[in-house]
PDB file of C-alpha atoms in Angstrom:
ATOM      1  CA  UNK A  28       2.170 -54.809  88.238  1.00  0.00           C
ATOM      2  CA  UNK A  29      -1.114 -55.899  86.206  1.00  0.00           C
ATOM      3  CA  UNK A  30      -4.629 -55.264  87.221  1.00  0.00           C
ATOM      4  CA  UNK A  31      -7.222 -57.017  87.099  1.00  0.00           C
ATOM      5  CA  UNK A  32     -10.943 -55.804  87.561  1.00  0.00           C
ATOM      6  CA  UNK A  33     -13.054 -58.801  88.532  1.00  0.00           C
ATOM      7  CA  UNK A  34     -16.965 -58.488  88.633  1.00  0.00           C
ATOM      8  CA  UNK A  35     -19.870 -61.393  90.199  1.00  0.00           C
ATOM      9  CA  UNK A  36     -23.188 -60.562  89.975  1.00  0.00           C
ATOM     10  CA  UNK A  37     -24.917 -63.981  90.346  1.00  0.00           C
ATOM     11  CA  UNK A  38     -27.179 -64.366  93.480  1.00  0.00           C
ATOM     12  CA  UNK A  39     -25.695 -67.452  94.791  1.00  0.00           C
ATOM     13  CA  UNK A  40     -22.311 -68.542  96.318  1.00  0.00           C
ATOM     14  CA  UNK A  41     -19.707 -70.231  94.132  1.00  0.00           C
ATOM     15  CA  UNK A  42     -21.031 -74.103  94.917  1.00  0.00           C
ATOM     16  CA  UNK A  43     -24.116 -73.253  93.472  1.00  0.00           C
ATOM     17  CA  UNK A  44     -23.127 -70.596  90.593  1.00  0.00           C
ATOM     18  CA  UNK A  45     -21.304 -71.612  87.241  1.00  0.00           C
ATOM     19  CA  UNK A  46     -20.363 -68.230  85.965  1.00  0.00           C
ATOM     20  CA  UNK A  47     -18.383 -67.639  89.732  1.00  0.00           C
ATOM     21  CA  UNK A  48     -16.997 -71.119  89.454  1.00  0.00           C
ATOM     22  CA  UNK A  49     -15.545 -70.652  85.996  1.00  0.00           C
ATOM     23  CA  UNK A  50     -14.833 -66.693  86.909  1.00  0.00           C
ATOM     24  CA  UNK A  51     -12.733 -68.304  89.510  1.00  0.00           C
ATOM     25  CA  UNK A  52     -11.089 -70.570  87.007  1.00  0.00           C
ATOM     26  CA  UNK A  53     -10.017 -67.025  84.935  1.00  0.00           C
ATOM     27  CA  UNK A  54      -8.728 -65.279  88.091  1.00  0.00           C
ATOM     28  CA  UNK A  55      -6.533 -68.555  89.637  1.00  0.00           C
ATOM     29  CA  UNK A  56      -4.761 -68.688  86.662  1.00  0.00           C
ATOM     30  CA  UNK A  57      -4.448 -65.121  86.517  1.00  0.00           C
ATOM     31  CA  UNK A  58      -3.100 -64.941  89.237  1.00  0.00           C
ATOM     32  CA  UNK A  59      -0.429 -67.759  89.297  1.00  0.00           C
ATOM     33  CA  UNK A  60       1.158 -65.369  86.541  1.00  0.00           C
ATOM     34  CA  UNK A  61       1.112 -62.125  88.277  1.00  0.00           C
ATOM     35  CA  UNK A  62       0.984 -63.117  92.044  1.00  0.00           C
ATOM     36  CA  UNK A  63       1.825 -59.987  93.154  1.00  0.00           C
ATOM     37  CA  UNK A  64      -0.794 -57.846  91.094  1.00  0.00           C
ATOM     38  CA  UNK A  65      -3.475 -56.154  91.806  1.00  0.00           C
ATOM     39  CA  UNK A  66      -6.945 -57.309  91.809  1.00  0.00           C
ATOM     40  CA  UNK A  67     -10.291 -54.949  92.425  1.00  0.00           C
ATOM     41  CA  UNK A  68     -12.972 -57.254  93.169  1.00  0.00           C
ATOM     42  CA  UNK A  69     -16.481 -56.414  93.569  1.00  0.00           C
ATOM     43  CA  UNK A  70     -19.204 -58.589  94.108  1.00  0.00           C
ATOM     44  CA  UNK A  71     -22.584 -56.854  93.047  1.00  0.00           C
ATOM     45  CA  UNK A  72     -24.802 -59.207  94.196  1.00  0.00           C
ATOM     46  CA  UNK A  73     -23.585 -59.255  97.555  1.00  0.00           C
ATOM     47  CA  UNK A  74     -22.510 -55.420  97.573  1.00  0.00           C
ATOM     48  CA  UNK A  75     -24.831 -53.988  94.613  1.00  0.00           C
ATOM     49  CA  UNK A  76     -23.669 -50.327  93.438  1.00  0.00           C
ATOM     50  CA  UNK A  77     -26.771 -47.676  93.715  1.00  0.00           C
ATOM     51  CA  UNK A  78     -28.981 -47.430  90.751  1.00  0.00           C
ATOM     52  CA  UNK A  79     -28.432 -44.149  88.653  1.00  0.00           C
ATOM     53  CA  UNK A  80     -30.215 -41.475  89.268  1.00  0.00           C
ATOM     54  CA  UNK A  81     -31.179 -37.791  88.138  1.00  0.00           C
ATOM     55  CA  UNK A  82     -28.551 -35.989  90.297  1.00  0.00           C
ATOM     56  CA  UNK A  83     -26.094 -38.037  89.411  1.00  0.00           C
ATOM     57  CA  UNK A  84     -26.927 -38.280  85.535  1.00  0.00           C
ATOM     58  CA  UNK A  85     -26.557 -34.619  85.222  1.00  0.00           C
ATOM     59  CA  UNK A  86     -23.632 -34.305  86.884  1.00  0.00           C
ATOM     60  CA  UNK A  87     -21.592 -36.720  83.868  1.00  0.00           C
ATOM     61  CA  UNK A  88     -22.815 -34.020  81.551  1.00  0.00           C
ATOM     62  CA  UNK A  89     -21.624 -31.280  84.256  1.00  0.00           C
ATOM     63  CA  UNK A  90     -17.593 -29.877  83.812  1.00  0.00           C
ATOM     64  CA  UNK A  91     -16.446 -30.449  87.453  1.00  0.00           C
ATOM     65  CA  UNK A  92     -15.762 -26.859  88.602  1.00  0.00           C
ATOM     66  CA  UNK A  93     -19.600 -26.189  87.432  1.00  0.00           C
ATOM     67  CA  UNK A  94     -21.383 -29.104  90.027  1.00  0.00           C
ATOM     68  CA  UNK A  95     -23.572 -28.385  93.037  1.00  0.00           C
ATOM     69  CA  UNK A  96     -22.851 -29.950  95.829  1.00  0.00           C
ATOM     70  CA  UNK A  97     -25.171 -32.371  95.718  1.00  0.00           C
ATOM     71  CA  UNK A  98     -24.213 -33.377  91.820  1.00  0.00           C
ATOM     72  CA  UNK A  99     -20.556 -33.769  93.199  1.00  0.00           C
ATOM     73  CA  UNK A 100     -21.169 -36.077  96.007  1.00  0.00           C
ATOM     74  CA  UNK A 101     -23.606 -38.145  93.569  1.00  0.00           C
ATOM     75  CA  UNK A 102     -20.913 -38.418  91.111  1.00  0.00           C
ATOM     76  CA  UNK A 103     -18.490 -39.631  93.960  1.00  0.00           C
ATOM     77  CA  UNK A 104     -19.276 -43.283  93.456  1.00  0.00           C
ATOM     78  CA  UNK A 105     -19.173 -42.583  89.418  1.00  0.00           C
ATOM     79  CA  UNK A 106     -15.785 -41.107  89.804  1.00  0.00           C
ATOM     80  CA  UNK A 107     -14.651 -44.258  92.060  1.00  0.00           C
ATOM     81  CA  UNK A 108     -16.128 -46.974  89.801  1.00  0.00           C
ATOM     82  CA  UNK A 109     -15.020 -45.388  86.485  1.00  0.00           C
ATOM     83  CA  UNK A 110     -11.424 -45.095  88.042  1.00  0.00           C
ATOM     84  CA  UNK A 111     -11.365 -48.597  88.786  1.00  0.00           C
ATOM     85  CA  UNK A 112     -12.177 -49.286  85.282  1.00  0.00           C
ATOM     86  CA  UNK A 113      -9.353 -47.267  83.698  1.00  0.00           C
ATOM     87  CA  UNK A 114      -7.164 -48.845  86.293  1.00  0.00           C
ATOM     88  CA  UNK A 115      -7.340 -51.978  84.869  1.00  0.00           C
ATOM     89  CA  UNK A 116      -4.840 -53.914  82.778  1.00  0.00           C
ATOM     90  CA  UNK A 117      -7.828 -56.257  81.952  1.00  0.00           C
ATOM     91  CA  UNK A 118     -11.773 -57.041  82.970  1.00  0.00           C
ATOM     92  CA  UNK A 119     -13.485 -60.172  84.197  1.00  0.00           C
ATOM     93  CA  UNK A 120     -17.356 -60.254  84.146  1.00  0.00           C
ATOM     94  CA  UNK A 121     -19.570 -63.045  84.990  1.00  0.00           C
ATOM     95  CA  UNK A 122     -22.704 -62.318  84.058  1.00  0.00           C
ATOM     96  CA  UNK A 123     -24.997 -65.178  84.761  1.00  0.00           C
ATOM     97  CA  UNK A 124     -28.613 -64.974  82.352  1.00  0.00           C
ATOM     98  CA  UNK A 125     -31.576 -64.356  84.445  1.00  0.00           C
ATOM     99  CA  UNK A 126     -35.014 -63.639  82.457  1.00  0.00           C
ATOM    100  CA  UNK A 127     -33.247 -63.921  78.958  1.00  0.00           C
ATOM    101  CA  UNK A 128     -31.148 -60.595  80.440  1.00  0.00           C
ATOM    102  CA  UNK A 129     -28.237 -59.390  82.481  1.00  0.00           C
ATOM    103  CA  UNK A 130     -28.795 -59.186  85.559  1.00  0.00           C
ATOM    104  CA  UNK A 131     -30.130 -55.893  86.878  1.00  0.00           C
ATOM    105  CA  UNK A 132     -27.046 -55.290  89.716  1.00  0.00           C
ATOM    106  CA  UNK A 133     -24.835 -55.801  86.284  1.00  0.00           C
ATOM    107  CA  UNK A 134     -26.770 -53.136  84.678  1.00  0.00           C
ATOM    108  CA  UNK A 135     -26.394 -50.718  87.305  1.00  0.00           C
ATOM    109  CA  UNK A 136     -22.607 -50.788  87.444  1.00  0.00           C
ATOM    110  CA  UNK A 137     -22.999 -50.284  83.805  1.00  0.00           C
ATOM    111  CA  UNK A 138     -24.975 -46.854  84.161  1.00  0.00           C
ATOM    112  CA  UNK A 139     -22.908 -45.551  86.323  1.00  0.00           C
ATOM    113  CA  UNK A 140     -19.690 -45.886  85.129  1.00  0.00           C
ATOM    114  CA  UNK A 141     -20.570 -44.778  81.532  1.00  0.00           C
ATOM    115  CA  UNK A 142     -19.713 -41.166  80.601  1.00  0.00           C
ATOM    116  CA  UNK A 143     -20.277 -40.043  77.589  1.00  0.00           C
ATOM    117  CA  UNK A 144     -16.804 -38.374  76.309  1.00  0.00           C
ATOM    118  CA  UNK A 145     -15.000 -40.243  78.863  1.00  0.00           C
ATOM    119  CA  UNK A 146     -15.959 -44.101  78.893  1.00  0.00           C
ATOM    120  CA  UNK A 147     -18.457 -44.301  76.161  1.00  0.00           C
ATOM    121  CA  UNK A 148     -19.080 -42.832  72.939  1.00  0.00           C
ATOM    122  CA  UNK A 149     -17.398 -42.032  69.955  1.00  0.00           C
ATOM    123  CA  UNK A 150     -14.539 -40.294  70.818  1.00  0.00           C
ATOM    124  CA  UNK A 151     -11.876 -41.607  72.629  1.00  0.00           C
ATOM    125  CA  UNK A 152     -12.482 -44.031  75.663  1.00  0.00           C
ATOM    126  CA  UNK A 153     -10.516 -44.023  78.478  1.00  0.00           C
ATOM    127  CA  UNK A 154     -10.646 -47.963  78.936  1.00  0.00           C
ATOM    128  CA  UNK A 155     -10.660 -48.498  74.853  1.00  0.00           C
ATOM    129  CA  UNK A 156      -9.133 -51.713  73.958  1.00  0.00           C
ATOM    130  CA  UNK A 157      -8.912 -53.190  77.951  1.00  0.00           C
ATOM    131  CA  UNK A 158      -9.689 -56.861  77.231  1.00  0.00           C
ATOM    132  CA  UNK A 159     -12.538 -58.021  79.128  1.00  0.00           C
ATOM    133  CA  UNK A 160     -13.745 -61.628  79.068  1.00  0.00           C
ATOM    134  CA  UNK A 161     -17.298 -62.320  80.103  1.00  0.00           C
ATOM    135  CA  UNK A 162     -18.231 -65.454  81.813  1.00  0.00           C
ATOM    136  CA  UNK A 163     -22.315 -65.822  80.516  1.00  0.00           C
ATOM    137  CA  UNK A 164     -23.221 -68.849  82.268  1.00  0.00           C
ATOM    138  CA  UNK A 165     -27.229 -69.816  80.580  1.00  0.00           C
ATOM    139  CA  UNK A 166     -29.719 -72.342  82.179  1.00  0.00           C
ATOM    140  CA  UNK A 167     -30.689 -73.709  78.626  1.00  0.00           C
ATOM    141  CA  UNK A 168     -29.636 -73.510  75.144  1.00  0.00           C
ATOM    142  CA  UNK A 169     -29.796 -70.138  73.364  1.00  0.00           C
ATOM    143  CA  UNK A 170     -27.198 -70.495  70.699  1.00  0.00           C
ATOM    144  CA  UNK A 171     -27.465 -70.024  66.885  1.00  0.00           C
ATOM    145  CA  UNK A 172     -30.533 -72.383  65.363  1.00  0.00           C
ATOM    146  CA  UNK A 173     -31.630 -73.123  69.249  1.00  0.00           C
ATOM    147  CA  UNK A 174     -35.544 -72.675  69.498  1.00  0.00           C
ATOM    148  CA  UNK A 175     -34.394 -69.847  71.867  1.00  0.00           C
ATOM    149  CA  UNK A 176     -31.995 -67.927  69.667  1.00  0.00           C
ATOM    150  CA  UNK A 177     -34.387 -65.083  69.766  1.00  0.00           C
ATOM    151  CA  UNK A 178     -34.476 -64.657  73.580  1.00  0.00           C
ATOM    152  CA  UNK A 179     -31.052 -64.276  74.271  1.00  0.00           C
ATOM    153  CA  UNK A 180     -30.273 -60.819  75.606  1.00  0.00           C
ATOM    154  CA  UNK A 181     -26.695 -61.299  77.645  1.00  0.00           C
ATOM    155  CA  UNK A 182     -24.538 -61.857  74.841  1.00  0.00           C
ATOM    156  CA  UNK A 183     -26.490 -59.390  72.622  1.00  0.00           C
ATOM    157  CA  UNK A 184     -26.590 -56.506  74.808  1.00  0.00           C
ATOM    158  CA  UNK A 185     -22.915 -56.818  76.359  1.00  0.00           C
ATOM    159  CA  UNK A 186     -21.191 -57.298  73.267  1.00  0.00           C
ATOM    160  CA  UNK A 187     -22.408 -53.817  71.651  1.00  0.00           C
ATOM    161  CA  UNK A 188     -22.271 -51.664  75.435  1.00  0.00           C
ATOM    162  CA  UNK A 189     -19.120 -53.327  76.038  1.00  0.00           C
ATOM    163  CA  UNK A 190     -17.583 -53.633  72.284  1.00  0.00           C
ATOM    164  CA  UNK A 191     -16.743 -51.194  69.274  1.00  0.00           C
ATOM    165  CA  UNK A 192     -20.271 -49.363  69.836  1.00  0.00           C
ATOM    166  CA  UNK A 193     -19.665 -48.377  73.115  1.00  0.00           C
ATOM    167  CA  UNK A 194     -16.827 -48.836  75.810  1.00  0.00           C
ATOM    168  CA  UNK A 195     -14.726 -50.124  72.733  1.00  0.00           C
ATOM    169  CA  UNK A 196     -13.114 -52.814  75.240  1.00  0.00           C
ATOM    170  CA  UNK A 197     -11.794 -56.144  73.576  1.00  0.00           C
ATOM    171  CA  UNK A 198     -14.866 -58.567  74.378  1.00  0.00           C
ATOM    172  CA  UNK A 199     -13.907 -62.468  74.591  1.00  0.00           C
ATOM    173  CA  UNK A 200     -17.453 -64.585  76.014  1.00  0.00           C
ATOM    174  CA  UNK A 201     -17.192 -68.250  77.760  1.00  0.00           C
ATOM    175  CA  UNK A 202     -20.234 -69.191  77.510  1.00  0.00           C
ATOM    176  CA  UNK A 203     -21.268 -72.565  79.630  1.00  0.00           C
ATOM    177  CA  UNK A 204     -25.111 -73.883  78.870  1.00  0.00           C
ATOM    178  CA  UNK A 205     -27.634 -75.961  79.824  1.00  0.00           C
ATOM    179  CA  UNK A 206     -26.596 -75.226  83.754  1.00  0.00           C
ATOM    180  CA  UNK A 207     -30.273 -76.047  85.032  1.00  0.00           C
ATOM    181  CA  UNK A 208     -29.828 -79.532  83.484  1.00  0.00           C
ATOM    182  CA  UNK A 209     -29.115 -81.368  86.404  1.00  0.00           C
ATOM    183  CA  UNK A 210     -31.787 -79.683  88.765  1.00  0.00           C
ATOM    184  CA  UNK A 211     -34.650 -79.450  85.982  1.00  0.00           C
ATOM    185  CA  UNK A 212     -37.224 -82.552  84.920  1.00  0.00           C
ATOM    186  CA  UNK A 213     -37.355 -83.129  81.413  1.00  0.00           C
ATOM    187  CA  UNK A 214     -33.388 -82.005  80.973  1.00  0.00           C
ATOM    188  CA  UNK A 215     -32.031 -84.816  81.901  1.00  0.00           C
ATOM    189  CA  UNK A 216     -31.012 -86.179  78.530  1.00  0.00           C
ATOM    190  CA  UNK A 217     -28.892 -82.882  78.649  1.00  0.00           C
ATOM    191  CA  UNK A 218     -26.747 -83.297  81.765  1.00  0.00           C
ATOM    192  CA  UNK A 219     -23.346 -84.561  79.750  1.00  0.00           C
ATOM    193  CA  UNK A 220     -23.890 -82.173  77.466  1.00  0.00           C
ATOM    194  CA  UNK A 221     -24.095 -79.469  80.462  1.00  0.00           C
ATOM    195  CA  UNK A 222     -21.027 -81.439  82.162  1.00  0.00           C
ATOM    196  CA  UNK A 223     -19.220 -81.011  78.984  1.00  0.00           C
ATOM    197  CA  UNK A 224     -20.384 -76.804  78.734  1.00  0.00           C
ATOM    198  CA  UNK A 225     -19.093 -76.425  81.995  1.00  0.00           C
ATOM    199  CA  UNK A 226     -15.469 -78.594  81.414  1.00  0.00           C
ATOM    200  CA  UNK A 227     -14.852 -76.526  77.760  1.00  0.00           C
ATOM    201  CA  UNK A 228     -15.641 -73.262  79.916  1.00  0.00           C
ATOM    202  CA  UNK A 229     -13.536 -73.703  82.815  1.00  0.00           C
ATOM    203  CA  UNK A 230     -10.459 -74.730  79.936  1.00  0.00           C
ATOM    204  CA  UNK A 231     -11.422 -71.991  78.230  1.00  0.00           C
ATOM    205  CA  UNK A 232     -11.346 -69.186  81.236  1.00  0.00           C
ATOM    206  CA  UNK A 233      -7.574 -70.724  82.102  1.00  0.00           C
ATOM    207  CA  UNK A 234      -6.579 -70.023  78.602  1.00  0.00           C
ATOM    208  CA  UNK A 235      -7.639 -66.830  78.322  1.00  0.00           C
ATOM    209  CA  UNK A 236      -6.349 -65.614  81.744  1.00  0.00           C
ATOM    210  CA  UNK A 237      -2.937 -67.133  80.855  1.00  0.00           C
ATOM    211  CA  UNK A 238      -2.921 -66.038  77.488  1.00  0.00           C
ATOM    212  CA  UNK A 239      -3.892 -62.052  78.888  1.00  0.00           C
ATOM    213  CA  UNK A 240      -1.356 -62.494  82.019  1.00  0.00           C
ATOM    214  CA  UNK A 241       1.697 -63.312  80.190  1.00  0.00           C
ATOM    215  CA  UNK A 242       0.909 -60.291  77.437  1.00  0.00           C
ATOM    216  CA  UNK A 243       1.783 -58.212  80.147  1.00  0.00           C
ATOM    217  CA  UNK A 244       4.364 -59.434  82.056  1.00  0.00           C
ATOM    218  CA  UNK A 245       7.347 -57.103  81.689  1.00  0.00           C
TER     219      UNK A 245
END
């Protein structure tokens, strides 16, 4: 049966977040084709993973048998997360912009589950290849030629940890915009054009969860 790791990070409950709302597009249509798979869901926002630290650093560059005590139970929650992430048969991420960046829960869950010589690097990956589609839901407009081209750090960032330069996971990003249109003055010439975003994303996360789903069936 097919797996599917499914990550939210935004701060705010599905009626008032666009990158759970389409996320939950992707994982309904997951799984109508494999309704008796397996999904790991955690939501970081709500259940945030503990920030890396020293002990637990050290201990990814530590062989096992050669770990204090305290290095091994530090590297429990590494081991737990990182198994979760070989586990799966594919990745769902949304990963909402806040301050032109991930947001920092995201980046947490990405410190601790990458290993060099395991996860990351240039050697062989454990998860290498796993597709993982990334729902990076933006307040404005930060695509090529935008005045803000320069400030976007979600799709930048992901696609090289995530990509051939680091996890080497097959990246796919939905990308709805303008999502503050409705709720900010002076955007509201932009509020079909954020309907619209937010329509072409939720098609799009269907189609890709169908499209991933039945490569695996059988």
């Amino acid at each position: 049966m097919a797996t599917l790791l499914h990550l939210d990070t935004s701060l705010f409950p599905r009626e008032g977040s666009v990158s759970r709302d389409v996320a939950a597009s992707f994982r309904a249509a997951w799984e109508e084709q494999h309704p008796d798979g397996t999904v790991i869901y955690r939501d970081l926002a709500a259940n945030p993973v503990p920030h890396l630290d020293g002990v637990g650093a050290a201990a990814g560059f530590t062989a096992a048998a050669d770990r204090t005590p305290e290095q091994a139970a530090a590297f429990e929650i590494r081991e737990e997360l990182v198994s979760e992430l070989e586990r799966a048969d594919a990745i769902l991420i949304g990963a909402p912009m806040y301050n032109f960046t991930i947001p920092s829960t995201l980046k947490a869950w990405l410190d601790q589950v990458i290993i060099m010589g395991r996860t990351f690097g240039t050697g062989p990956r454990s998860a290498e290849g796993t597709p993982v589609t990334v729902v990076a839901s933006r307040g404005g407009g930060y695509g090529p030629g935008t005045p803000r081209e320069s400030f976007e750090f979600v799709q930048n960032y992901l696609g090289k940890v995530l990509g051939e330069d680091g996890f080497g996971l097959d990246v796919e990003f939905i990308v709805p915009e303008l999502t503050l249109a409705e709720s900010s003055p002076g955007m509201e010439g932009l509020i079909e054009l954020a309907k619209s975003s937010r329509a072409q994303a939720h098609e799009a996360a269907e189609t890709r969860a169908k499209t991933l789903a039945s490569s695996l069936v059988g």
